Amino acid sequence: MTVNQRPRHFVLAAGGTGGHMVPAAALAAELTRRGHRVALVSDERGVRFPGLFEGIQTHVLPAGRFTGGPLGWAKATRSMWRGRMMARELYRTFKPAAVIGFGGYPALPALLAAFANRIPTAVHEQNAVLGRVNRLVARRVDAIATSSEPTERLASGLLAKTHLVGNPVREAVLALRARPYPLLEEDGIFRVLVTGGSQGASILSQVVPDGLAMLPVTFRRRLQVTHQARIEDIDAVRAQYAEHHIPAELATYLPDMPEQLAWAHLVIARAGASTIAELTAAGRPAILVPLPGATDDHQTVNAREITRAGGARTIRQGDFTAVELAKQMQKLGLDPAALQNAAGRARSCGRPNAASDLADLVESLDAPVSRLPVGRPSKPKVQFA
């Protein structure tokens, strides 16, 4: 075992949504496979995220969101300070070789503690727009890993330490690259996967059943739908599909997402970073409806590459009606050759080595852990803006 291959400890810090947790879990799996030990820092949602971090040491640190005016900012600052102190205590025993942030406010205390203890740091940006927390710490971290090129809101002065690696996905999703696009015969079953990501999407529940009902009867009879819906929407959506006589399986969460992707001929989805990464890893054509309220409109930017490549069609939420969906479905679904071509174009946008490349970058941060200071910690120098 060479010096660079020796086992080390790494802390991964991520917000509790799927967009942050999935790539963190993929990196954790790759680092563990290489013989390293990994700890996760997140919020209550993150450490309980199903199916991602079994066997990984997890920690919940307090972290506030800087919203709500002066009172909210003061409360968030106190939470961040407490989280930073707790992270420093963790580092005294765990002794990480590096701390890697994946965005979201729960990642911030861990990074602030790493700065204070002079531990090497990196951030990974899943979206095509650099997120708020990653922008906040970008000048202080040792490396910035991005998922797309270009990445908006990334200062040109930071490009020297920026590395394009892609957005890691679970190995089960990556394995779909070796499987062919599912056979689609002109009169065979047409499988549709509808997903709003880990948070669900009510607009998909409101529009998709009626849009599918508008398809020509010969096409509609071929449909088989799996639809992930919010718990408050699921009964109404189930009733809509039943009314339209469209076979549909409904769930609030899809633990078998890789298998759902494997058999899907078409995906109707939001344009979150993990969704785009999985579509391009597996090579699945999509109709994308970016979340209009996403910070910096990042979902619209996320969808650009796969849409320009011809692997997806993007519809603004304001234009996403049953009529428009039926129109786009017919353009895609009535020509099996065109749909398979779109699948190939989606696949061409994938970066299948993302987890390995990110792990290489993380290992390259290796440096002896500094002697941790004793006594009262100094005030962090990060400016909240």
XYZ file of C-alpha atoms in Angstrom:
385
model
C 0.000 0.000 0.000
C 1.516 3.336 -1.058
C 1.452 6.507 0.986
C -1.450 7.876 -1.072
C -3.409 4.667 -0.543
C -3.168 4.528 3.236
C -6.521 4.489 5.052
C -7.716 7.886 6.189
C -10.754 9.486 7.777
C -13.036 11.861 5.855
C -16.026 13.899 6.953
C -18.807 14.522 4.440
C -21.171 17.383 5.286
C -24.450 17.780 3.433
C -27.926 19.254 3.647
C -30.776 16.796 4.147
C -32.357 16.748 0.679
C -31.802 14.031 -1.904
C -29.864 16.420 -4.129
C -27.179 16.726 -1.458
C -27.384 13.287 0.096
C -27.214 11.070 -3.001
C -23.814 12.323 -4.254
C -22.488 12.331 -0.694
C -23.565 8.703 -0.338
C -21.927 7.802 -3.652
C -18.642 9.357 -2.513
C -18.934 7.639 0.875
C -19.323 4.292 -0.873
C -16.296 4.913 -3.094
C -14.083 6.098 -0.222
C -15.148 3.121 1.897
C -14.365 0.786 -1.001
C -10.863 2.287 -1.051
C -10.383 1.421 2.622
C -11.096 4.819 4.176
C -13.423 5.592 7.063
C -16.223 8.100 6.527
C -18.451 10.118 8.839
C -21.536 12.043 7.743
C -22.606 15.397 9.151
C -26.132 16.519 8.279
C -29.487 17.496 9.752
C -32.245 15.226 11.090
C -33.562 14.569 7.579
C -30.162 13.646 6.198
C -29.102 11.092 8.792
C -32.450 9.316 8.386
C -32.434 9.323 4.602
C -33.524 5.796 3.681
C -31.119 3.376 2.072
C -28.057 5.592 1.675
C -25.809 5.591 4.750
C -26.122 2.187 6.408
C -22.951 1.425 8.335
C -21.707 5.036 8.147
C -21.084 7.046 11.312
C -23.563 9.956 11.342
C -23.822 13.194 13.314
C -26.505 15.880 13.526
C -25.200 19.408 14.003
C -27.359 22.477 14.610
C -27.467 24.842 11.643
C -29.861 27.690 10.916
C -31.027 29.276 7.693
C -30.158 32.945 7.284
C -33.694 34.151 6.639
C -36.371 36.039 8.549
C -34.649 39.370 9.068
C -32.322 40.366 11.937
C -34.009 38.073 14.464
C -33.749 35.073 12.139
C -30.141 35.871 11.309
C -29.228 36.125 15.009
C -30.864 32.769 15.728
C -29.136 31.147 12.737
C -25.755 32.542 13.788
C -26.153 31.048 17.274
C -27.059 27.671 15.767
C -24.097 27.784 13.393
C -21.754 28.669 16.252
C -22.990 25.720 18.308
C -22.683 23.424 15.297
C -19.153 24.632 14.678
C -18.155 23.913 18.298
C -19.652 20.405 18.064
C -17.839 19.744 14.797
C -14.518 20.744 16.353
C -15.126 18.258 19.127
C -15.828 15.574 16.524
C -12.580 16.395 14.729
C -10.570 15.982 17.933
C -11.490 12.304 18.050
C -12.209 11.425 14.425
C -9.187 13.360 13.056
C -10.328 13.777 9.428
C -7.792 14.144 6.640
C -10.299 16.410 4.879
C -13.850 17.739 5.165
C -16.021 17.808 2.055
C -19.176 19.924 1.854
C -22.060 19.160 -0.487
C -24.048 22.329 0.030
C -27.027 23.146 2.194
C -26.842 25.057 5.460
C -26.197 21.890 7.538
C -22.808 21.642 5.783
C -21.675 25.061 6.952
C -20.778 24.379 10.628
C -18.586 21.447 9.602
C -16.712 23.584 7.086
C -16.299 26.480 9.542
C -14.821 24.063 12.061
C -12.450 22.689 9.419
C -11.251 26.219 8.585
C -10.631 26.888 12.281
C -8.687 23.646 12.674
C -6.781 24.073 9.398
C -8.121 20.812 7.974
C -8.126 20.576 4.148
C -11.533 21.210 2.618
C -13.430 20.855 -0.632
C -16.970 21.491 -1.764
C -18.960 19.661 -4.398
C -21.631 21.504 -6.387
C -24.347 19.316 -7.845
C -26.231 22.045 -9.711
C -25.262 24.090 -12.741
C -25.386 27.187 -10.509
C -23.075 27.429 -7.483
C -25.298 27.276 -4.390
C -25.385 29.835 -1.602
C -23.378 27.935 0.997
C -20.786 26.866 -1.557
C -20.491 30.478 -2.759
C -20.068 31.564 0.840
C -17.055 29.320 1.441
C -15.667 29.055 -2.096
C -12.680 31.342 -1.533
C -11.608 29.514 1.621
C -11.819 25.880 0.545
C -8.888 24.105 -1.075
C -10.851 22.698 -4.023
C -14.197 23.132 -5.755
C -15.709 20.161 -7.595
C -18.405 20.929 -10.164
C -20.922 18.820 -12.053
C -21.358 20.858 -15.226
C -19.448 23.243 -17.412
C -19.897 26.105 -17.131
C -21.145 26.483 -13.562
C -22.899 29.795 -13.069
C -22.135 32.078 -10.109
C -18.595 30.686 -9.920
C -16.119 33.576 -9.788
C -13.481 33.466 -12.511
C -10.760 33.916 -9.903
C -11.611 30.502 -8.466
C -11.190 28.515 -11.676
C -7.627 27.463 -10.833
C -8.907 25.293 -7.980
C -12.073 24.160 -9.749
C -12.363 20.599 -11.058
C -15.132 19.261 -13.298
C -15.977 15.785 -11.976
C -19.717 15.403 -12.564
C -22.423 14.472 -10.083
C -21.926 11.041 -8.470
C -24.847 8.620 -8.559
C -25.492 5.352 -6.774
C -23.720 2.311 -8.203
C -27.070 0.677 -8.940
C -27.932 3.603 -11.241
C -24.489 3.645 -12.834
C -24.859 -0.061 -13.615
C -27.749 0.814 -15.944
C -25.245 2.141 -18.493
C -24.388 -1.463 -19.267
C -28.014 -2.344 -19.920
C -29.700 -1.512 -23.233
C -32.605 0.867 -23.507
C -35.727 -1.271 -22.884
C -37.214 -2.752 -26.023
C -40.120 -0.658 -27.279
C -42.356 -2.263 -29.872
C -44.921 -0.206 -31.755
C -47.821 -1.942 -30.012
C -45.992 -2.901 -26.804
C -46.249 -1.536 -23.267
C -45.004 2.029 -22.897
C -43.649 2.578 -19.382
C -43.677 6.079 -17.900
C -41.927 7.082 -14.672
C -43.143 10.285 -12.984
C -41.020 11.680 -10.166
C -40.728 15.007 -8.403
C -37.537 14.094 -6.597
C -37.250 13.535 -2.849
C -39.710 16.363 -2.151
C -42.347 15.357 -4.693
C -44.049 17.825 -7.053
C -47.745 18.660 -6.912
C -47.734 20.165 -10.421
C -46.867 16.756 -11.883
C -49.736 15.185 -9.968
C -52.120 17.856 -11.189
C -51.175 17.683 -14.869
C -49.792 14.256 -15.794
C -52.908 12.055 -15.372
C -55.050 14.410 -17.460
C -52.284 14.853 -20.027
C -51.909 11.111 -20.498
C -55.685 10.810 -20.819
C -55.562 13.118 -23.862
C -53.340 10.745 -25.832
C -54.875 8.796 -28.723
C -56.675 5.767 -27.377
C -54.296 3.317 -29.088
C -51.349 4.970 -27.325
C -53.146 5.428 -23.998
C -53.982 1.714 -23.783
C -50.272 0.881 -23.934
C -49.351 3.011 -20.909
C -48.051 1.670 -17.639
C -47.227 4.406 -15.130
C -45.238 4.595 -11.905
C -45.903 7.928 -10.201
C -44.161 9.279 -7.124
C -46.473 11.796 -5.438
C -46.650 13.775 -2.244
C -48.624 12.132 0.526
C -51.248 14.897 0.410
C -51.756 14.341 -3.341
C -51.596 10.587 -3.672
C -55.266 9.671 -3.168
C -56.474 12.254 -5.686
C -53.869 11.169 -8.238
C -54.817 7.518 -7.814
C -58.461 8.415 -8.430
C -57.552 10.373 -11.584
C -55.662 7.461 -13.103
C -58.511 5.108 -12.246
C -61.028 7.459 -13.842
C -58.955 7.512 -17.047
C -58.439 3.706 -16.951
C -54.644 4.133 -16.996
C -52.717 1.457 -15.048
C -50.647 3.299 -12.445
C -48.585 2.401 -9.407
C -48.476 5.208 -6.840
C -45.940 5.779 -4.056
C -44.691 8.662 -1.928
C -41.132 7.318 -2.136
C -39.453 4.983 -4.612
C -36.719 3.029 -2.809
C -36.111 1.019 -5.975
C -35.466 4.048 -8.210
C -32.626 2.321 -10.133
C -34.975 -0.506 -11.106
C -37.723 1.972 -11.986
C -35.287 3.770 -14.287
C -34.187 0.476 -15.796
C -37.570 -0.290 -17.304
C -38.784 3.271 -17.986
C -39.155 4.318 -21.624
C -39.773 7.946 -20.643
C -39.365 9.951 -17.442
C -41.449 13.001 -16.513
C -39.676 14.858 -13.743
C -38.376 17.964 -12.084
C -34.849 19.000 -13.070
C -33.039 18.547 -9.778
C -29.343 17.792 -9.936
C -29.654 14.148 -8.871
C -32.487 13.544 -11.333
C -30.412 14.919 -14.208
C -27.383 12.885 -13.107
C -29.413 9.678 -12.978
C -31.112 10.309 -16.337
C -27.766 10.900 -18.034
C -26.088 7.988 -16.248
C -28.827 5.554 -17.262
C -29.600 7.114 -20.652
C -33.303 7.808 -20.283
C -35.193 10.450 -22.280
C -37.280 12.862 -20.264
C -39.806 15.642 -20.161
C -38.506 18.079 -17.557
C -40.469 20.679 -15.614
C -37.987 22.830 -13.642
C -39.102 24.098 -10.247
C -39.737 27.825 -10.851
C -38.949 28.840 -7.268
C -35.585 27.075 -7.122
C -32.769 29.294 -5.878
C -31.194 31.203 -8.786
C -33.530 29.219 -11.091
C -30.906 26.481 -10.969
C -33.213 23.720 -12.201
C -33.719 25.494 -15.522
C -29.943 25.732 -15.872
C -29.568 22.077 -14.834
C -31.805 21.032 -17.729
C -29.934 22.921 -20.445
C -27.222 20.411 -21.350
C -29.469 17.354 -21.700
C -32.107 19.426 -23.521
C -29.637 20.926 -25.977
C -28.212 17.463 -26.610
C -31.675 16.209 -27.566
C -32.098 13.881 -24.601
C -34.955 15.801 -23.010
C -37.662 18.350 -23.628
C -38.005 21.130 -21.063
C -41.354 22.776 -20.355
C -41.657 25.828 -18.114
C -44.107 25.196 -15.289
C -46.312 28.021 -16.510
C -46.619 26.237 -19.856
C -46.987 22.768 -18.398
C -50.588 21.907 -19.182
C -52.319 18.636 -20.000
C -52.554 19.687 -23.649
C -48.838 20.550 -23.875
C -47.824 17.320 -22.156
C -49.957 15.240 -24.529
C -48.396 17.037 -27.494
C -44.831 16.361 -26.317
C -45.671 12.761 -25.386
C -46.897 12.075 -28.893
C -43.819 13.626 -30.469
C -41.598 11.404 -28.367
C -43.618 8.280 -27.825
C -45.066 7.486 -31.237
C -41.660 6.950 -32.867
C -39.647 4.213 -31.093
C -36.515 5.001 -33.112
C -36.656 8.691 -32.160
C -37.177 7.800 -28.515
C -34.205 5.435 -28.511
C -32.115 8.147 -30.180
C -33.125 10.568 -27.402
C -32.058 7.960 -24.849
C -28.631 7.795 -26.454
C -28.336 11.568 -26.444
C -29.233 11.685 -22.762
C -26.604 9.042 -22.066
C -23.965 11.074 -23.921
C -24.306 13.782 -21.261
C -23.466 11.405 -18.410
C -20.231 11.497 -16.451
C -19.964 7.910 -15.230
C -16.621 8.376 -13.462
C -17.899 11.148 -11.175
C -17.636 9.225 -7.890
C -14.154 7.924 -8.705
C -12.925 11.312 -9.932
C -14.316 13.056 -6.856
C -12.673 10.467 -4.591
C -9.353 11.059 -6.387
C -9.723 14.782 -5.745
C -10.571 14.222 -2.090
C -7.584 11.926 -1.598
C -5.337 14.552 -3.197
C -6.218 16.969 -0.385
C -4.273 14.725 1.973
C -2.095 16.585 4.432
C -1.044 15.863 7.999
C -3.797 16.966 10.362
C -2.549 20.026 12.215
C -2.235 19.962 15.969
C -5.644 21.137 17.050
C -5.623 24.300 19.157
C -6.639 24.055 22.782
C -8.556 26.576 24.778
C -11.241 28.914 23.538
C -11.771 28.776 19.737
C -11.265 31.928 17.718
C -14.172 33.674 15.999
C -14.740 32.448 12.425
C -13.747 34.895 9.690
C -16.547 33.971 7.291
C -18.870 36.846 6.422
C -22.532 35.874 6.091
C -24.068 37.505 3.045
